[in-house]
Short mmCIF file of C-alpha atoms and ligand atoms in Angstrom, two decimals:
data_model
loop_
_atom_site.label_atom_id
_atom_site.label_comp_id
_atom_site.label_asym_id
_atom_site.label_seq_id
_atom_site.Cartn_x
_atom_site.Cartn_y
_atom_site.Cartn_z
CA MET A 1 0.00 0.00 0.00
CA LEU A 2 1.21 3.44 -0.63
CA ILE A 3 1.83 6.23 1.78
CA LYS A 4 4.97 7.41 0.08
CA ARG A 5 6.41 6.40 -3.26
CA PRO A 6 8.12 3.03 -2.90
CA PRO A 7 11.86 3.11 -3.40
CA ASP A 8 13.17 1.06 -6.23
CA ILE A 9 13.82 -2.37 -4.91
CA LYS A 10 17.45 -3.13 -4.65
CA ASN A 11 18.02 -6.63 -5.87
CA SER A 12 20.48 -8.33 -3.70
CA GLU A 13 23.08 -10.22 -5.65
CA ILE A 14 22.80 -12.81 -2.92
CA THR A 15 19.84 -14.98 -3.72
CA ASP A 16 20.80 -18.17 -1.99
CA LYS A 17 19.04 -18.56 1.34
CA GLU A 18 22.06 -19.85 3.20
CA LEU A 19 24.16 -16.90 2.22
CA TYR A 20 21.31 -14.67 3.28
CA MET A 21 21.11 -16.26 6.71
CA ASN A 22 24.87 -16.13 7.18
CA ARG A 23 24.89 -12.48 6.27
CA ARG A 24 22.17 -11.77 8.81
CA GLN A 25 24.10 -13.62 11.48
CA PHE A 26 27.17 -11.65 10.57
CA ILE A 27 25.28 -8.36 10.82
CA THR A 28 23.90 -9.36 14.21
CA SER A 29 27.29 -10.27 15.63
CA ALA A 30 28.86 -7.17 14.16
CA ALA A 31 26.15 -5.06 15.75
CA LEU A 32 26.79 -6.78 19.08
CA ALA A 33 30.50 -6.19 18.85
CA ILE A 34 29.99 -2.54 18.05
CA ALA A 35 27.36 -1.95 20.68
CA GLY A 36 29.35 -3.83 23.28
CA PHE A 37 26.21 -4.90 25.11
CA MET A 38 23.15 -7.00 24.46
CA SER A 39 20.08 -5.06 23.46
CA PRO A 40 16.83 -6.63 24.75
CA SER A 41 15.72 -7.75 21.29
CA LEU A 42 18.93 -9.68 20.79
CA LEU A 43 18.56 -11.45 24.13
CA HIS A 44 15.42 -13.15 22.90
CA PRO A 45 16.15 -15.75 20.28
CA PRO A 46 13.88 -15.57 17.25
CA ASP A 47 10.86 -17.88 17.20
CA ALA A 48 12.06 -21.48 17.36
CA ARG A 49 9.81 -22.33 14.46
CA ALA A 50 11.52 -20.05 12.01
CA GLY A 51 13.21 -22.18 9.39
CA GLN A 52 11.26 -25.32 10.34
CA LYS A 53 10.60 -27.51 7.29
CA LEU A 54 7.06 -28.39 6.25
CA SER A 55 6.16 -31.46 4.28
CA VAL A 56 3.57 -31.17 1.58
CA SER A 57 1.27 -33.78 0.10
CA LYS A 58 0.71 -32.15 -3.25
CA LYS A 59 2.42 -29.62 -5.47
CA GLY A 60 0.53 -27.33 -7.80
CA LEU A 61 1.93 -25.09 -10.47
CA PHE A 62 -0.24 -22.02 -10.90
CA ALA A 63 2.38 -19.85 -12.57
CA PRO A 64 3.73 -22.23 -15.21
CA GLY A 65 7.06 -21.33 -16.76
CA GLU A 66 7.68 -18.42 -14.42
CA LYS A 67 10.78 -18.11 -12.33
CA LEU A 68 10.38 -18.10 -8.56
CA THR A 69 11.16 -14.87 -6.76
CA SER A 70 14.27 -15.34 -4.65
CA TYR A 71 13.72 -16.14 -0.99
CA THR A 72 15.73 -13.06 -0.10
CA ASP A 73 13.43 -10.73 -2.03
CA ALA A 74 10.21 -12.40 -0.91
CA THR A 75 11.17 -12.25 2.76
CA GLY A 76 13.12 -9.00 2.71
CA TYR A 77 10.69 -6.67 0.94
CA ASN A 78 7.36 -6.75 2.75
CA ASN A 79 4.23 -4.80 3.49
CA PHE A 80 3.21 -5.33 7.09
CA TYR A 81 2.36 -1.98 8.63
CA GLU A 82 2.00 -3.44 12.12
CA PHE A 83 5.78 -3.70 12.12
CA SER A 84 7.04 -1.02 9.78
CA THR A 85 6.11 1.05 6.76
CA ASP A 86 9.66 0.52 5.51
CA LYS A 87 9.41 -2.56 3.31
CA LEU A 88 13.06 -3.36 3.86
CA GLY A 89 12.68 -3.03 7.62
CA VAL A 90 9.72 -5.32 8.33
CA ALA A 91 11.79 -8.51 8.57
CA ASP A 92 14.01 -7.17 11.30
CA THR A 93 11.25 -5.46 13.29
CA ALA A 94 9.20 -8.66 13.23
CA ARG A 95 12.13 -10.86 14.22
CA ASN A 96 10.98 -11.61 17.75
CA PHE A 97 7.25 -11.70 17.10
CA LYS A 98 5.71 -14.51 19.15
CA THR A 99 3.61 -16.88 17.06
CA ARG A 100 3.06 -19.46 19.81
CA PRO A 101 0.73 -19.94 21.55
CA TRP A 102 -1.63 -18.83 18.78
CA THR A 103 -5.30 -19.41 18.20
CA VAL A 104 -7.67 -18.74 15.32
CA SER A 105 -11.30 -18.37 16.27
CA VAL A 106 -14.11 -19.13 13.89
CA GLU A 107 -17.19 -17.11 14.76
CA GLY A 108 -20.46 -15.71 13.51
CA LEU A 109 -22.81 -17.56 11.19
CA VAL A 110 -21.36 -21.05 11.60
CA LYS A 111 -22.92 -24.07 13.23
CA LYS A 112 -19.58 -25.13 14.69
CA PRO A 113 -17.88 -22.06 16.12
CA LYS A 114 -14.56 -22.95 17.70
CA VAL A 115 -11.22 -21.62 18.80
CA TYR A 116 -8.50 -23.58 17.01
CA ASP A 117 -4.97 -23.90 18.22
CA ILE A 118 -2.65 -23.20 15.28
CA ASP A 119 -0.81 -26.51 15.61
CA GLU A 120 -4.10 -28.40 15.69
CA LEU A 121 -5.27 -26.48 12.64
CA MET A 122 -2.07 -27.21 10.70
CA LYS A 123 -2.69 -30.93 11.19
CA MET A 124 -6.32 -30.89 10.11
CA PHE A 125 -5.68 -30.63 6.38
CA PRO A 126 -2.99 -32.00 4.10
CA LEU A 127 -0.61 -29.18 3.20
CA GLU A 128 -0.12 -28.31 -0.45
CA GLU A 129 2.56 -26.29 -2.13
CA ARG A 130 1.17 -23.88 -4.70
CA ILE A 131 3.21 -21.55 -6.82
CA TYR A 132 1.17 -18.38 -7.28
CA ARG A 133 1.77 -15.00 -8.81
CA PHE A 134 1.42 -12.29 -6.20
CA ARG A 135 0.87 -8.64 -7.09
CA CYS A 136 0.81 -5.61 -4.87
CA VAL A 137 -1.33 -2.61 -5.79
CA GLU A 138 1.96 -0.65 -5.96
CA ALA A 139 2.77 -2.51 -9.19
CA TRP A 140 5.48 -4.88 -8.04
CA SER A 141 4.90 -8.59 -8.26
CA MET A 142 6.48 -11.83 -7.17
CA VAL A 143 6.12 -15.58 -7.81
CA ILE A 144 5.96 -17.46 -4.53
CA PRO A 145 5.75 -21.13 -3.53
CA TRP A 146 3.15 -20.91 -0.78
CA ILE A 147 2.29 -23.83 1.48
CA GLY A 148 -1.18 -24.08 2.93
CA PHE A 149 -4.65 -25.54 2.64
CA PRO A 150 -7.80 -24.29 0.94
CA LEU A 151 -9.79 -21.87 3.09
CA GLY A 152 -12.98 -23.37 1.63
CA GLU A 153 -12.28 -26.78 3.15
CA PHE A 154 -11.83 -25.20 6.53
CA ILE A 155 -15.03 -23.16 6.24
CA ARG A 156 -16.96 -26.23 5.11
CA ARG A 157 -15.69 -28.06 8.21
CA CYS A 158 -17.11 -25.24 10.37
CA ASP A 159 -20.55 -25.66 8.81
CA PRO A 160 -21.68 -22.23 7.58
CA ALA A 161 -25.23 -21.18 8.48
CA PRO A 162 -27.55 -20.22 5.59
CA GLY A 163 -27.23 -16.45 6.18
CA ALA A 164 -23.43 -16.45 5.78
CA LYS A 165 -22.61 -14.28 2.75
CA TYR A 166 -19.20 -12.82 3.58
CA VAL A 167 -16.10 -13.79 5.52
CA GLU A 168 -14.25 -11.28 7.65
CA PHE A 169 -10.62 -11.81 8.70
CA THR A 170 -8.84 -10.03 11.55
CA THR A 171 -5.13 -9.72 12.36
CA LEU A 172 -3.76 -9.91 15.90
CA LEU A 173 -4.04 -6.72 17.95
CA ASP A 174 -0.96 -6.45 20.14
CA PRO A 175 0.64 -3.00 20.25
CA LYS A 176 3.28 -4.28 22.68
CA GLN A 177 4.66 -6.54 19.97
CA MET A 178 3.60 -4.57 16.94
CA PRO A 179 5.09 -1.08 17.04
CA GLY A 180 3.03 0.10 14.08
CA GLN A 181 -0.12 -0.39 16.16
CA ARG A 182 1.11 2.27 18.57
CA GLN A 183 0.58 4.78 15.78
CA GLU A 184 -2.63 5.69 14.05
CA LEU A 185 -1.38 4.69 10.63
CA LEU A 186 -4.46 2.58 10.03
CA GLU A 187 -7.42 1.49 12.08
CA TRP A 188 -6.17 -1.53 14.03
CA PRO A 189 -6.51 -4.44 13.99
CA TYR A 190 -6.12 -4.89 10.23
CA ARG A 191 -9.27 -6.37 8.73
CA GLU A 192 -10.08 -7.89 5.36
CA GLY A 193 -12.95 -9.72 3.79
CA LEU A 194 -14.13 -11.91 0.96
CA ARG A 195 -17.51 -12.75 -0.49
CA MET A 196 -18.51 -16.29 0.47
CA ASP A 197 -18.00 -17.71 -3.05
CA GLU A 198 -14.53 -16.13 -3.24
CA ALA A 199 -13.66 -17.60 0.13
CA MET A 200 -14.86 -21.05 -0.99
CA HIS A 201 -12.97 -20.89 -4.31
CA PRO A 202 -10.37 -23.66 -4.54
CA LEU A 203 -7.57 -21.16 -5.34
CA THR A 204 -8.08 -19.32 -2.03
CA LEU A 205 -5.43 -20.51 0.36
CA LEU A 206 -4.74 -20.20 4.06
CA ALA A 207 -0.96 -20.21 3.96
CA VAL A 208 1.17 -21.47 6.83
CA GLY A 209 4.44 -21.72 4.95
CA MET A 210 6.50 -20.74 1.94
CA TYR A 211 9.67 -22.01 0.23
CA GLY A 212 9.33 -25.36 2.02
CA GLU A 213 9.30 -23.86 5.52
CA VAL A 214 6.92 -22.32 8.02
CA LEU A 215 6.04 -18.69 7.28
CA PRO A 216 8.62 -16.21 8.46
CA ASN A 217 7.16 -13.59 10.79
CA GLN A 218 7.40 -10.80 8.22
CA SER A 219 5.35 -12.86 5.77
CA GLY A 220 2.37 -13.22 8.11
CA ALA A 221 3.22 -16.03 10.51
CA PRO A 222 1.69 -18.23 11.63
CA ILE A 223 -1.21 -18.07 9.18
CA ARG A 224 -2.21 -15.65 6.40
CA LEU A 225 -4.54 -15.44 3.46
CA VAL A 226 -3.44 -15.83 -0.17
CA VAL A 227 -5.95 -14.92 -2.88
CA PRO A 228 -3.88 -14.89 -6.06
CA TRP A 229 -6.29 -12.99 -8.31
CA LYS A 230 -6.55 -10.02 -5.94
CA TYR A 231 -4.18 -7.19 -5.02
CA GLY A 232 -1.74 -7.75 -2.19
CA PHE A 233 -3.68 -5.89 0.49
CA LYS A 234 -6.44 -8.54 0.48
CA ASN A 235 -3.84 -11.08 1.63
CA ILE A 236 -4.19 -10.42 5.35
CA LYS A 237 -1.41 -11.63 7.63
CA SER A 238 -1.21 -13.16 11.12
CA ILE A 239 -4.92 -13.98 11.34
CA VAL A 240 -6.59 -14.57 14.72
CA ARG A 241 -10.26 -14.43 13.77
CA ILE A 242 -12.45 -15.63 10.91
CA ARG A 243 -16.05 -14.47 11.12
CA LEU A 244 -18.90 -15.42 8.80
CA ILE A 245 -21.41 -12.63 8.41
CA GLY A 246 -24.45 -11.57 6.41
CA GLU A 247 -23.32 -8.08 5.42
CA ILE A 248 -20.31 -6.88 3.48
CA PRO A 249 -17.53 -6.36 6.05
CA VAL A 250 -15.69 -3.12 6.71
CA THR A 251 -12.10 -3.63 5.57
CA THR A 252 -9.10 -1.61 6.70
CA TRP A 253 -7.91 -0.15 3.41
CA SER A 254 -11.32 0.39 1.82
CA LYS A 255 -12.37 2.26 4.94
CA ALA A 256 -9.16 4.30 5.11
CA ILE A 257 -9.16 5.37 1.43
CA PRO A 258 -12.43 4.22 -0.19
CA ASP A 259 -11.79 5.80 -3.60
CA GLU A 260 -8.50 3.95 -3.99
CA TYR A 261 -8.99 0.56 -2.43
CA GLY A 262 -12.24 -1.25 -3.14
CA PHE A 263 -13.65 -4.29 -1.44
CA TYR A 264 -13.15 -6.57 -4.45
CA ALA A 265 -9.60 -5.49 -5.37
CA ASN A 266 -9.47 -7.88 -8.30
CA ILE A 267 -6.30 -7.45 -10.33
CA ASN A 268 -7.48 -5.60 -13.40
CA PRO A 269 -5.16 -3.84 -15.87
CA ARG A 270 -8.14 -1.91 -17.28
CA VAL A 271 -9.14 -0.25 -14.01
CA SER A 272 -6.58 2.31 -12.87
CA HIS A 273 -5.83 3.23 -9.33
CA PRO A 274 -6.81 6.95 -9.10
CA ARG A 275 -3.14 7.89 -8.74
CA TRP A 276 -1.50 5.49 -11.18
CA SER A 277 -2.19 2.99 -13.95
CA GLN A 278 -2.48 -0.69 -13.10
CA ALA A 279 -1.66 -1.86 -16.62
CA ARG A 280 1.91 -2.94 -15.93
CA GLU A 281 3.95 -4.41 -13.14
CA ARG A 282 7.56 -5.03 -12.28
CA ARG A 283 8.41 -8.55 -11.26
CA VAL A 284 10.81 -8.21 -8.34
CA GLY A 285 14.20 -9.30 -9.67
CA GLU A 286 13.55 -8.00 -13.19
CA SER A 287 14.09 -4.53 -14.59
CA ILE A 288 11.72 -4.43 -17.54
CA LYS A 289 8.06 -4.06 -16.70
CA ARG A 290 5.56 -6.59 -17.94
CA GLU A 291 1.89 -6.30 -18.74
CA THR A 292 -0.45 -7.11 -15.90
CA LEU A 293 -2.84 -9.94 -16.67
CA MET A 294 -6.55 -9.76 -15.98
CA PHE A 295 -7.22 -11.47 -12.64
CA ASN A 296 -3.43 -11.90 -12.44
CA GLY A 297 -3.68 -14.63 -15.07
CA TYR A 298 -6.36 -16.62 -13.23
CA THR A 299 -9.28 -15.57 -15.47
CA GLU A 300 -10.20 -19.07 -16.50
CA GLN A 301 -10.55 -20.14 -12.88
CA VAL A 302 -12.31 -17.09 -11.42
CA GLU A 303 -14.19 -15.07 -14.05
CA LYS A 304 -17.42 -16.96 -13.31
CA LEU A 305 -17.51 -15.35 -9.87
CA TYR A 306 -18.05 -11.95 -11.45
CA THR A 307 -20.37 -12.51 -14.41
CA GLY A 308 -22.69 -9.57 -14.87
CA MET A 309 -20.75 -7.35 -12.45
CA ASP A 310 -19.37 -3.99 -13.56
CA LEU A 311 -15.75 -4.35 -12.46
CA LYS A 312 -15.18 -0.58 -12.74
CA LYS A 313 -17.89 -0.01 -10.18
CA PHE A 314 -16.99 -3.00 -8.00
CA PHE A 315 -13.22 -2.38 -8.04
N1 LIG B 401 -2.04 -7.54 8.82
C1 LIG B 401 -1.57 -7.07 7.67
N2 LIG B 401 -1.71 -7.80 6.56
C2 LIG B 401 -1.22 -7.32 5.37
C3 LIG B 401 -0.61 -6.05 5.29
C4 LIG B 401 -0.46 -5.30 6.50
O1 LIG B 401 0.08 -4.18 6.53
N3 LIG B 401 -0.95 -5.86 7.65
N4 LIG B 401 -0.17 -5.57 4.06
C5 LIG B 401 -0.82 -6.13 2.86
C6 LIG B 401 -0.19 -5.73 1.62
S1 LIG B 401 -0.49 -4.15 1.08
C7 LIG B 401 0.54 -6.60 0.85
S2 LIG B 401 1.15 -6.16 -0.66
C8 LIG B 401 0.85 -7.96 1.36
C9 LIG B 401 2.35 -8.15 1.34
O2 LIG B 401 2.68 -9.47 1.64
P1 LIG B 401 4.20 -9.94 1.62
O3 LIG B 401 4.95 -9.03 2.52
O4 LIG B 401 4.18 -11.35 2.09
O5 LIG B 401 4.68 -9.80 0.21
O6 LIG B 401 0.38 -8.18 2.67
C10 LIG B 401 -0.90 -7.66 2.95
N5 LIG B 401 -1.35 -8.09 4.24
MO1 LIG B 402 0.12 -4.13 -1.25
#
């Protein structure tokens, strides 16, 4: 999302994850040596789960022929305003974020409301790896191997009541851990929503991992939404609540700037953002821009959801 113009992304020449980790370790020890004392954040080791491998039962290619974004770029250039508005600074600010214990509550118009422990939830469904295109409204894009399970299967398991028409998602509210929440940047906690049929669509994923491992904190640990045909801001991170409701939910960005960020937020090269065109995008790691595809290239799978809708009006 845009408060100030994003700086051009510096592409690290280091793309290999091991080199990346070593470099981080080096920076940390150098900082320690210079400071000559332990700062409180360095006393707490990062979450023990970081780096933990995840096994997947199925692999799906939803961006055929496209090169994966490097791990370094995908986990070093993030939007997560709870931690920082500096995309290059989110990873470090989120380093000690506690993702255990963690619960996700399912509430509202469901016959089986329940508070799920994240570890219980991760065992309920076979995990799949799915390579999806991901595009931010700021016109950068990535190709990411997400690991997760379809949101629709989870919702079905919770038994939606007949009046359920929308799904609302809420991020953790914890200003002690999330420095961004101590400022009125946005209305906290971050909220997003989907129409019921979008939520049930087989492409809609609840992601718990990426690149073969559990989600790093900066990427929305321990659980985040991935809806590959919608702009990045729909992909809410660090979810604690899923609520089925009858009315269209209020969402953070569409409430903050309604003319710029609509509820649907379908990737559409023909509908411009009021301040810039959405016709082209820059794949992180490449210098030449490419044309943005309708629904991010997922037209065949999702266009049926929007038949008869004016996508300029419902942007
Ligand atoms: N809770 C929360 N979720 C969020 C955001 C945020 O600031 N807070 N930013 C959104 C935006 S604008 C984008 S582009 C994606 C970025 O995800 P990534 O950092 O994994 O690429 O997260 C989305 N989810
Ligand atoms: Mo975004």
